[in-house]
PDB file of C-alpha atoms and ligand atoms in Angstrom:
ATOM      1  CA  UNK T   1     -14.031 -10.018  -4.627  1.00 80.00           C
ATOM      2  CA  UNK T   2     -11.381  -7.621  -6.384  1.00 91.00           C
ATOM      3  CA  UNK T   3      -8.639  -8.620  -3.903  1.00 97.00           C
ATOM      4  CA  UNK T   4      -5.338 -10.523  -4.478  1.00 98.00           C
ATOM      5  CA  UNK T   5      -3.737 -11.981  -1.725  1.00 98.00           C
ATOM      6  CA  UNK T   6       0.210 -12.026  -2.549  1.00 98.00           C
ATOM      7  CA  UNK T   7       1.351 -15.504  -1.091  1.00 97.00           C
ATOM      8  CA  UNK T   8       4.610 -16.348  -0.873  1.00 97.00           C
ATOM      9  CA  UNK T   9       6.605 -18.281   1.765  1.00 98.00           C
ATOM     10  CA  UNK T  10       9.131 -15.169   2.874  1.00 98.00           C
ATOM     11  CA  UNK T  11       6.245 -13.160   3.090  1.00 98.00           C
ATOM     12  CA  UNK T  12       4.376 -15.014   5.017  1.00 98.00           C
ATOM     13  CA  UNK T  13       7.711 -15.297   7.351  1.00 98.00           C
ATOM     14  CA  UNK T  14       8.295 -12.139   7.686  1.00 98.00           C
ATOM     15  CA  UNK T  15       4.671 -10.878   8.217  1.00 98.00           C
ATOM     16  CA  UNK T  16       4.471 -13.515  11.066  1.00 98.00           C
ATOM     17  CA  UNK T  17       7.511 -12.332  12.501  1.00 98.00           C
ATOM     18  CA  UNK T  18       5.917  -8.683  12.548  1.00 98.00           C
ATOM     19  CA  UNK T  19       2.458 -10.143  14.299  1.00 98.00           C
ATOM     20  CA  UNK T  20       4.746 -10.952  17.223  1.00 98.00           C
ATOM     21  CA  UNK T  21       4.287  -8.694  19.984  1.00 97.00           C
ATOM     22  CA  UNK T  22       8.250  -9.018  20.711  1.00 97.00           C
ATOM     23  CA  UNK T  23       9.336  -7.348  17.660  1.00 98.00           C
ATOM     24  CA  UNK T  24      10.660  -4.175  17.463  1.00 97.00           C
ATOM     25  CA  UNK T  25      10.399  -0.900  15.843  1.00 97.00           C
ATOM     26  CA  UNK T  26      13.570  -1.243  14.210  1.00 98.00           C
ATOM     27  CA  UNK T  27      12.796  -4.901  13.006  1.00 98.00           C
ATOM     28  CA  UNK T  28       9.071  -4.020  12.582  1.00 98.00           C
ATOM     29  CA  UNK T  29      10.034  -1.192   9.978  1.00 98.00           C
ATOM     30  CA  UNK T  30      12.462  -3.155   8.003  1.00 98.00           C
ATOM     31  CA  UNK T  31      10.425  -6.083   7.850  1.00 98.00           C
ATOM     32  CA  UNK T  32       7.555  -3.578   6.551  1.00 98.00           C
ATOM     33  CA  UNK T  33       9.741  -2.370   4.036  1.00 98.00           C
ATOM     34  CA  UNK T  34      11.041  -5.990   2.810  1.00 98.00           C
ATOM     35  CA  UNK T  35       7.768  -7.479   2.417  1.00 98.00           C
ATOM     36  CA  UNK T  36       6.605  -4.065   0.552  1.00 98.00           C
ATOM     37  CA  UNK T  37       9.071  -4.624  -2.155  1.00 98.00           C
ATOM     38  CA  UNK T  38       8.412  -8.042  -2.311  1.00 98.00           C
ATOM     39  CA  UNK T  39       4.628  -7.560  -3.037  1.00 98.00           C
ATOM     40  CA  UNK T  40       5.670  -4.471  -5.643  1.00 98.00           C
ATOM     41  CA  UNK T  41       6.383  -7.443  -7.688  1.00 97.00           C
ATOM     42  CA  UNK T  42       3.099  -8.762  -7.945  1.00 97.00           C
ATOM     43  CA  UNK T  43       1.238  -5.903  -8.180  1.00 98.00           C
ATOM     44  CA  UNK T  44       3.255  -4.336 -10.880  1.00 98.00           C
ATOM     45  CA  UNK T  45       3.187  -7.808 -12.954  1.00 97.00           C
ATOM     46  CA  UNK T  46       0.326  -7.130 -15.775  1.00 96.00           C
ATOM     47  CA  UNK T  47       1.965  -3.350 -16.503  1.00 97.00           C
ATOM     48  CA  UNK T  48       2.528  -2.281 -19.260  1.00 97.00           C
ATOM     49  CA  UNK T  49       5.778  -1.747 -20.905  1.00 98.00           C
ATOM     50  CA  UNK T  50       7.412  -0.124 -23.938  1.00 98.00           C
ATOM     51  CA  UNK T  51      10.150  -0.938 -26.242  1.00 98.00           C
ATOM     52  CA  UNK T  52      13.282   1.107 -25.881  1.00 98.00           C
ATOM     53  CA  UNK T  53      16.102   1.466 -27.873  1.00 98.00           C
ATOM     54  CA  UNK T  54      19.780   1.450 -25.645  1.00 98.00           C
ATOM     55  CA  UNK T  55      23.416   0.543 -26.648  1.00 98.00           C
ATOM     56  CA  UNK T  56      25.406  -2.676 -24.325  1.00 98.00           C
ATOM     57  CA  UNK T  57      28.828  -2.273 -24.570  1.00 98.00           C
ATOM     58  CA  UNK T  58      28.297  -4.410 -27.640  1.00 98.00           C
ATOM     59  CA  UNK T  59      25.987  -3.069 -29.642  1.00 98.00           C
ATOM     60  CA  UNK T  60      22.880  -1.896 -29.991  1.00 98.00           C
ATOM     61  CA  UNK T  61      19.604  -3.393 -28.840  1.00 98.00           C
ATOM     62  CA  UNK T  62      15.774  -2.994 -28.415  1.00 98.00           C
ATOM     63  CA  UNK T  63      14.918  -3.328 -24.469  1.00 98.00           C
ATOM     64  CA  UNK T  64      12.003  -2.811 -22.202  1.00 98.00           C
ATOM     65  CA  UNK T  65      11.032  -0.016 -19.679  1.00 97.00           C
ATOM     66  CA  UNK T  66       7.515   0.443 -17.700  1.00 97.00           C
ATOM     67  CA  UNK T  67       5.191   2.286 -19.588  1.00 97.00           C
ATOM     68  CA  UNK T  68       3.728   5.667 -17.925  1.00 96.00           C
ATOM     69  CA  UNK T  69       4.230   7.198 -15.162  1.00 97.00           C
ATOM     70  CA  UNK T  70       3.965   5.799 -11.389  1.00 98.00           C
ATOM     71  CA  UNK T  71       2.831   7.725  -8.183  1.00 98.00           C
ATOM     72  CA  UNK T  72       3.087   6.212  -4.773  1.00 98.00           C
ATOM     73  CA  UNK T  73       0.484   7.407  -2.254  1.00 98.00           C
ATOM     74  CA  UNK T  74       1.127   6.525   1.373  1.00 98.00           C
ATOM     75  CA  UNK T  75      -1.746   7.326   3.626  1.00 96.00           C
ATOM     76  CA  UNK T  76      -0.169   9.050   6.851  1.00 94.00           C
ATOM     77  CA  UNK T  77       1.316   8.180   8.907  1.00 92.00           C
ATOM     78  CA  UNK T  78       1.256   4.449   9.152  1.00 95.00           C
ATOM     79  CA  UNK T  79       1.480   4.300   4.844  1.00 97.00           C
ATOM     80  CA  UNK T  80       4.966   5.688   5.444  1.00 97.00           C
ATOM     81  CA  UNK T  81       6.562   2.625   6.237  1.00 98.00           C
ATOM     82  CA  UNK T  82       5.424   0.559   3.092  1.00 98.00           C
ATOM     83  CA  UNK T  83       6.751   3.647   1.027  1.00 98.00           C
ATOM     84  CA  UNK T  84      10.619   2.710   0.719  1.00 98.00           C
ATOM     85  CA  UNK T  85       9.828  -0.777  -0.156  1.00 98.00           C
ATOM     86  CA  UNK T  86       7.785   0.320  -3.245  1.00 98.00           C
ATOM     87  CA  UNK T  87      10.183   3.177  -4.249  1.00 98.00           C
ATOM     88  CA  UNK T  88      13.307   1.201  -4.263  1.00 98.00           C
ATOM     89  CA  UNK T  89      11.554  -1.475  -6.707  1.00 98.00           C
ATOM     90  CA  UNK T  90      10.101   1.658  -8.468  1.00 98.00           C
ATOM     91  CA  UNK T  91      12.397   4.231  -8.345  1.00 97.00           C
ATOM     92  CA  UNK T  92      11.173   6.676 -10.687  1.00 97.00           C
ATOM     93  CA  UNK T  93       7.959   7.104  -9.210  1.00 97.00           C
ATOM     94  CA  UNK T  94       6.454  10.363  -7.797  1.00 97.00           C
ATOM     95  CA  UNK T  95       5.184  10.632  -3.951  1.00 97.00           C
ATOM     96  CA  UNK T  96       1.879  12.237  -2.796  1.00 97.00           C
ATOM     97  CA  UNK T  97       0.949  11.976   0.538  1.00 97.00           C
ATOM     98  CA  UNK T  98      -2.525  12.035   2.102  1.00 96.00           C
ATOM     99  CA  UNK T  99      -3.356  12.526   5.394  1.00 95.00           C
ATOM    100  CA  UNK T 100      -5.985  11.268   7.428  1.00 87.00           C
ATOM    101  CA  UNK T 101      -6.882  10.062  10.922  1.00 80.00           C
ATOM    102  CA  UNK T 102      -9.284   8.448  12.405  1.00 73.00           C
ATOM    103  CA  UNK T 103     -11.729  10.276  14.790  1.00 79.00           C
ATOM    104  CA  UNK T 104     -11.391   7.578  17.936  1.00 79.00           C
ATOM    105  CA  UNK T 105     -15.252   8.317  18.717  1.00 83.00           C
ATOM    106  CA  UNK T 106     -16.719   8.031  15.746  1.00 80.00           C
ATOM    107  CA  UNK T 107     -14.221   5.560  13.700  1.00 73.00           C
ATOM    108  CA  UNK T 108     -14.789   8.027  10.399  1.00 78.00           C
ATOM    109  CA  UNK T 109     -11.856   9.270   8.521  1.00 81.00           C
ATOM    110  CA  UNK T 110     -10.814  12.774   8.869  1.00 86.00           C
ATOM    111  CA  UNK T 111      -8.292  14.765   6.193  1.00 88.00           C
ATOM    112  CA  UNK T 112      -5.793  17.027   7.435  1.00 93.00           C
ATOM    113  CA  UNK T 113      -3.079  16.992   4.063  1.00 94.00           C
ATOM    114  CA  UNK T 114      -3.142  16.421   0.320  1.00 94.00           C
ATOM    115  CA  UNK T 115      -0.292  16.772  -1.589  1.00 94.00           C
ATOM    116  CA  UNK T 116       0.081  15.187  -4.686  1.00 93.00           C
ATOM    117  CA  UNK T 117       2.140  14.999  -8.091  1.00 91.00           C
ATOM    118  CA  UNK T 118       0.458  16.501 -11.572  1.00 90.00           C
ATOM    119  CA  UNK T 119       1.025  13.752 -13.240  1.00 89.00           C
ATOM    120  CA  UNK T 120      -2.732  12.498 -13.437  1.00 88.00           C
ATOM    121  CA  UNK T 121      -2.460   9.764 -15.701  1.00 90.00           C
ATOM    122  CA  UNK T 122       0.001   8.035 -13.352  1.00 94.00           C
ATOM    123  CA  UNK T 123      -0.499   5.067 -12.418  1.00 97.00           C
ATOM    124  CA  UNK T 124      -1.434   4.922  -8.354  1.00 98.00           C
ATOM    125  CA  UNK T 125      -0.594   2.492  -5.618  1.00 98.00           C
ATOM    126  CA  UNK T 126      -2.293   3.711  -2.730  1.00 98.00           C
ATOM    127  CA  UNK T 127      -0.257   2.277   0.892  1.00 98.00           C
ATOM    128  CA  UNK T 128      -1.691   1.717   4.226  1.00 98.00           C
ATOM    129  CA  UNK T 129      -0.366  -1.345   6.361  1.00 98.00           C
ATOM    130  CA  UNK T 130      -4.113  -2.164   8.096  1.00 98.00           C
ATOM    131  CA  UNK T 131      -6.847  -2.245   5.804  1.00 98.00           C
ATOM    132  CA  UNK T 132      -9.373  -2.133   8.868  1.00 96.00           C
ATOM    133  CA  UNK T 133     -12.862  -0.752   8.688  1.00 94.00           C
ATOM    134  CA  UNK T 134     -11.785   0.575   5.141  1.00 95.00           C
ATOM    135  CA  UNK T 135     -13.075   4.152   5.748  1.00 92.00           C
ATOM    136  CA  UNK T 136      -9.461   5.755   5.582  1.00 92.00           C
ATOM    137  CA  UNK T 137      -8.769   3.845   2.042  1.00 96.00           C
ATOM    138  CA  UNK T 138     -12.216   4.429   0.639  1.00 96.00           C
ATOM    139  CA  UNK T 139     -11.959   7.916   1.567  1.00 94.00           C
ATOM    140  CA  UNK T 140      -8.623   8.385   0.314  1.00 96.00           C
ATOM    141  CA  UNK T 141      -9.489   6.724  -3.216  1.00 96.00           C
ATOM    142  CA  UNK T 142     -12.619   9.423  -2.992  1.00 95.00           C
ATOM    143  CA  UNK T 143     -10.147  12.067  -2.214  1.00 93.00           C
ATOM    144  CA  UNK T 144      -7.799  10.829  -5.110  1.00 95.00           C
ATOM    145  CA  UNK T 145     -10.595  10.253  -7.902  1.00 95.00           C
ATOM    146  CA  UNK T 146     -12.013  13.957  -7.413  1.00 93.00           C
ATOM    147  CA  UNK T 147      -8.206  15.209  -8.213  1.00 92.00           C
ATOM    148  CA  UNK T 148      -8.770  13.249 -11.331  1.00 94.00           C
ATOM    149  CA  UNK T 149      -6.546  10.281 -10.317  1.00 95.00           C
ATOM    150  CA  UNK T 150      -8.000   7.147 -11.782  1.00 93.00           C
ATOM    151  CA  UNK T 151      -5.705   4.311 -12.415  1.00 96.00           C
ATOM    152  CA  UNK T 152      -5.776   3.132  -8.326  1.00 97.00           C
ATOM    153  CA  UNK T 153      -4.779   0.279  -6.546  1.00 98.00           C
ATOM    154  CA  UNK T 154      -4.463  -1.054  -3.162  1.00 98.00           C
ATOM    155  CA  UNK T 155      -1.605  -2.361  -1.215  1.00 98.00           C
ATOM    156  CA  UNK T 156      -1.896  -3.108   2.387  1.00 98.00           C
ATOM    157  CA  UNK T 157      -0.505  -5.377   4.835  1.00 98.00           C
ATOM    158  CA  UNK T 158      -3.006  -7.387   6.613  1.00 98.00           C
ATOM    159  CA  UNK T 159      -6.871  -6.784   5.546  1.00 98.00           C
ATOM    160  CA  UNK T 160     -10.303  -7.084   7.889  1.00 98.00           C
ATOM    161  CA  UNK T 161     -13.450  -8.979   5.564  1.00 98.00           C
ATOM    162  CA  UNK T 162     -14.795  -5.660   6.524  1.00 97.00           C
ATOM    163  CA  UNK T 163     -12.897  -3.310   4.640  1.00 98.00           C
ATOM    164  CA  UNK T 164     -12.284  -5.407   1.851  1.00 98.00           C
ATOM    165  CA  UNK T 165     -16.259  -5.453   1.353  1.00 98.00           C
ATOM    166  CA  UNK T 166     -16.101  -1.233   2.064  1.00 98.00           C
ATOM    167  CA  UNK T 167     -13.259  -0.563  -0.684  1.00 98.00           C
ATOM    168  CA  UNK T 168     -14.953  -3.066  -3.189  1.00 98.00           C
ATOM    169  CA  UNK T 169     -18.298  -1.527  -3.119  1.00 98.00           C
ATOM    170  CA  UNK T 170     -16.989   1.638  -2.857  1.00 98.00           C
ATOM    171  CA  UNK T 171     -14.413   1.672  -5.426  1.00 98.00           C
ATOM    172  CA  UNK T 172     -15.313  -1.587  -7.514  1.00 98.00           C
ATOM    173  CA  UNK T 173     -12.406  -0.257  -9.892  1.00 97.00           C
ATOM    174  CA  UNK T 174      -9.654  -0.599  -7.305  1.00 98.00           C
ATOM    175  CA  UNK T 175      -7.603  -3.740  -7.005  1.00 98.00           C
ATOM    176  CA  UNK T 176      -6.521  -4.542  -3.550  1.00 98.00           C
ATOM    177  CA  UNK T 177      -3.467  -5.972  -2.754  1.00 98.00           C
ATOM    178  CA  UNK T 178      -2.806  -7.451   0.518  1.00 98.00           C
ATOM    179  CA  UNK T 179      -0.578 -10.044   2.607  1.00 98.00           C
ATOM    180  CA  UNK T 180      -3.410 -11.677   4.657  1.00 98.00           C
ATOM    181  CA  UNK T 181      -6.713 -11.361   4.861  1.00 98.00           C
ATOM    182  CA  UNK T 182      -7.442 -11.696   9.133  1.00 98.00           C
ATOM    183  CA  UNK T 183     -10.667 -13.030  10.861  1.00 98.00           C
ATOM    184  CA  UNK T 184     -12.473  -9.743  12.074  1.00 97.00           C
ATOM    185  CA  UNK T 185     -12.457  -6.311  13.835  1.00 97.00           C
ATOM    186  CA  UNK T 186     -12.710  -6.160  17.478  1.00 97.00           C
ATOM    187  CA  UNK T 187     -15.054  -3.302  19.071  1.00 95.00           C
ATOM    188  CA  UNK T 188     -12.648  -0.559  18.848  1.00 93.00           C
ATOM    189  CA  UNK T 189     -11.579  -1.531  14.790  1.00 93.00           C
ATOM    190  CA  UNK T 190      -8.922  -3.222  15.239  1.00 97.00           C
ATOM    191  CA  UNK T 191      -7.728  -6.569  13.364  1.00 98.00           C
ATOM    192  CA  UNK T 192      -7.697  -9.817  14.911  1.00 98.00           C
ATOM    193  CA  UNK T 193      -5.368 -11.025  15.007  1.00 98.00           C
ATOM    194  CA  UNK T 194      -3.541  -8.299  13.588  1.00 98.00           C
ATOM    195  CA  UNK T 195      -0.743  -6.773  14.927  1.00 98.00           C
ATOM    196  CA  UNK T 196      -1.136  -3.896  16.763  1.00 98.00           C
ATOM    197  CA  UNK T 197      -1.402  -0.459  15.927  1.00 97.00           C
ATOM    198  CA  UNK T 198       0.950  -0.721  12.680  1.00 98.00           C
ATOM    199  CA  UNK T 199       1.822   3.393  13.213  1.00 96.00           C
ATOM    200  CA  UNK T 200       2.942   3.212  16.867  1.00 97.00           C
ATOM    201  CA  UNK T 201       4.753   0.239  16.155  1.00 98.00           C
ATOM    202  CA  UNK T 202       6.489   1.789  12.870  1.00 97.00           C
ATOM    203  CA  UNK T 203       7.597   5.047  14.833  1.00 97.00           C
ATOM    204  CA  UNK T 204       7.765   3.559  18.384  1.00 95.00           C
ATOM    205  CA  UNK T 205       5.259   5.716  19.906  1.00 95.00           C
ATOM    206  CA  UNK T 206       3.711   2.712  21.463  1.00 85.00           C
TER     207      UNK T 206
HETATM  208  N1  URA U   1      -4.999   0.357  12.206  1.00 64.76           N
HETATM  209  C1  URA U   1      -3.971  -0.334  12.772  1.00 64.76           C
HETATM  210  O1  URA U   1      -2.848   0.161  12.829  1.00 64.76           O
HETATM  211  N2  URA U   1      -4.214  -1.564  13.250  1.00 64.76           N
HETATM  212  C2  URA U   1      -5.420  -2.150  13.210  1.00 64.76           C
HETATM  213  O2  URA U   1      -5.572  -3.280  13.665  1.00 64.76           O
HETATM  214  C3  URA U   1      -6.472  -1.412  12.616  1.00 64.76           C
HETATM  215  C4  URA U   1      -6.237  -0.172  12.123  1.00 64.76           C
END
């Protein structure tokens, strides 16, 4: 399975501290953002760099800087909230946004906004807290690919077996990146045991 679960022991903290049903909106965001910067680290560790040439104080010196350019891609709304945790490990990336929501009947993705950067050799991390039934990612990636974005990965939050098996036969190409990988989807597509609805508890609209 192309998936990488980031494990680390203040992620794992702080994601458990997010499943409780106690924690605010203001806690629940931060947290969000915190454990998004942490796993920028992983899933920017095989990128390539460049050698640049800069002056210390000193004197002079070949250094390092990412190679490329980056585009972040939150899928709206709930994506929002893992978007300041990548950008302030990442700060000169680019922003699109997609939006999409999910018809409550039918459980199929439906777009309502694309905007996205022209830079289409950028380098893509897609970001949706709940990868669920996987129909919102996989048609995202879809929507993405056809714009002639290419180089895509994954980063969510918590992922259902279900939509990790959606985005990897859909989009065999596309590493996911995720915190946990939870037990199942209940009736109405949501994780168990999740965490809620990660967009209501983000904005407080619960
Ligand atoms: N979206 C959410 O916000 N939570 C889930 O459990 C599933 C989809």
């Amino acid at each position: 399975m192309n998936v990488h679960v980031v494990e680390h022991p203040l992620i794992a903290h702080k994601l458990t501290m997010m499943r409780d049903k106690n924690c605010n909106s203001k806690n629940f965001r931060e947290l969000l953002g915190e454990i998004a910067s942490l796993m920028t680290y992983d899933v920017t560790k095989d990128w390539e760099t460049e050698p640049v040439e800069i002056e210390t104080p000193l004197e002079k010196m070949t250094g390092t800087r990412l190679k490329g350019e980056v585009t972040i891609i939150p899928i709206l709304r709930a994506g929002l909230g893992l978007l300041n945790g990548v950008i302030n490990m990442i700060p000169h990336a680019h922003v699109g946004h997609i939006g999409l929501y999910r018809d409550p009947q039918t459980h199929k993705p439906v777009e309502y906004y694309c905007g996205l950067p022209k830079q289409l050799d950028a380098k893509c991390i897609v970001v949706d807290p709940m990868l669920a039934t996987g129909g919102s990612a996989a048609a995202a990636i879809t929507m993405l690919k056809e714009k002639g974005l290419h180089n895509i990965c994954l980063m969510v939050l918590v992922a259902a077996p279900e939509g990790i098996k959606v985005i990897n036969k859909e989009h065999p190409d596309v590493e996911i990146y995720t915190a946990a990988i939870d037990r199942e989807l209940n009736d109405k597509a949501y994780i168990l045991p999740g965490l809620g609805d990660a967009g209501d508890r983000v904005f407080g609209t619960l």
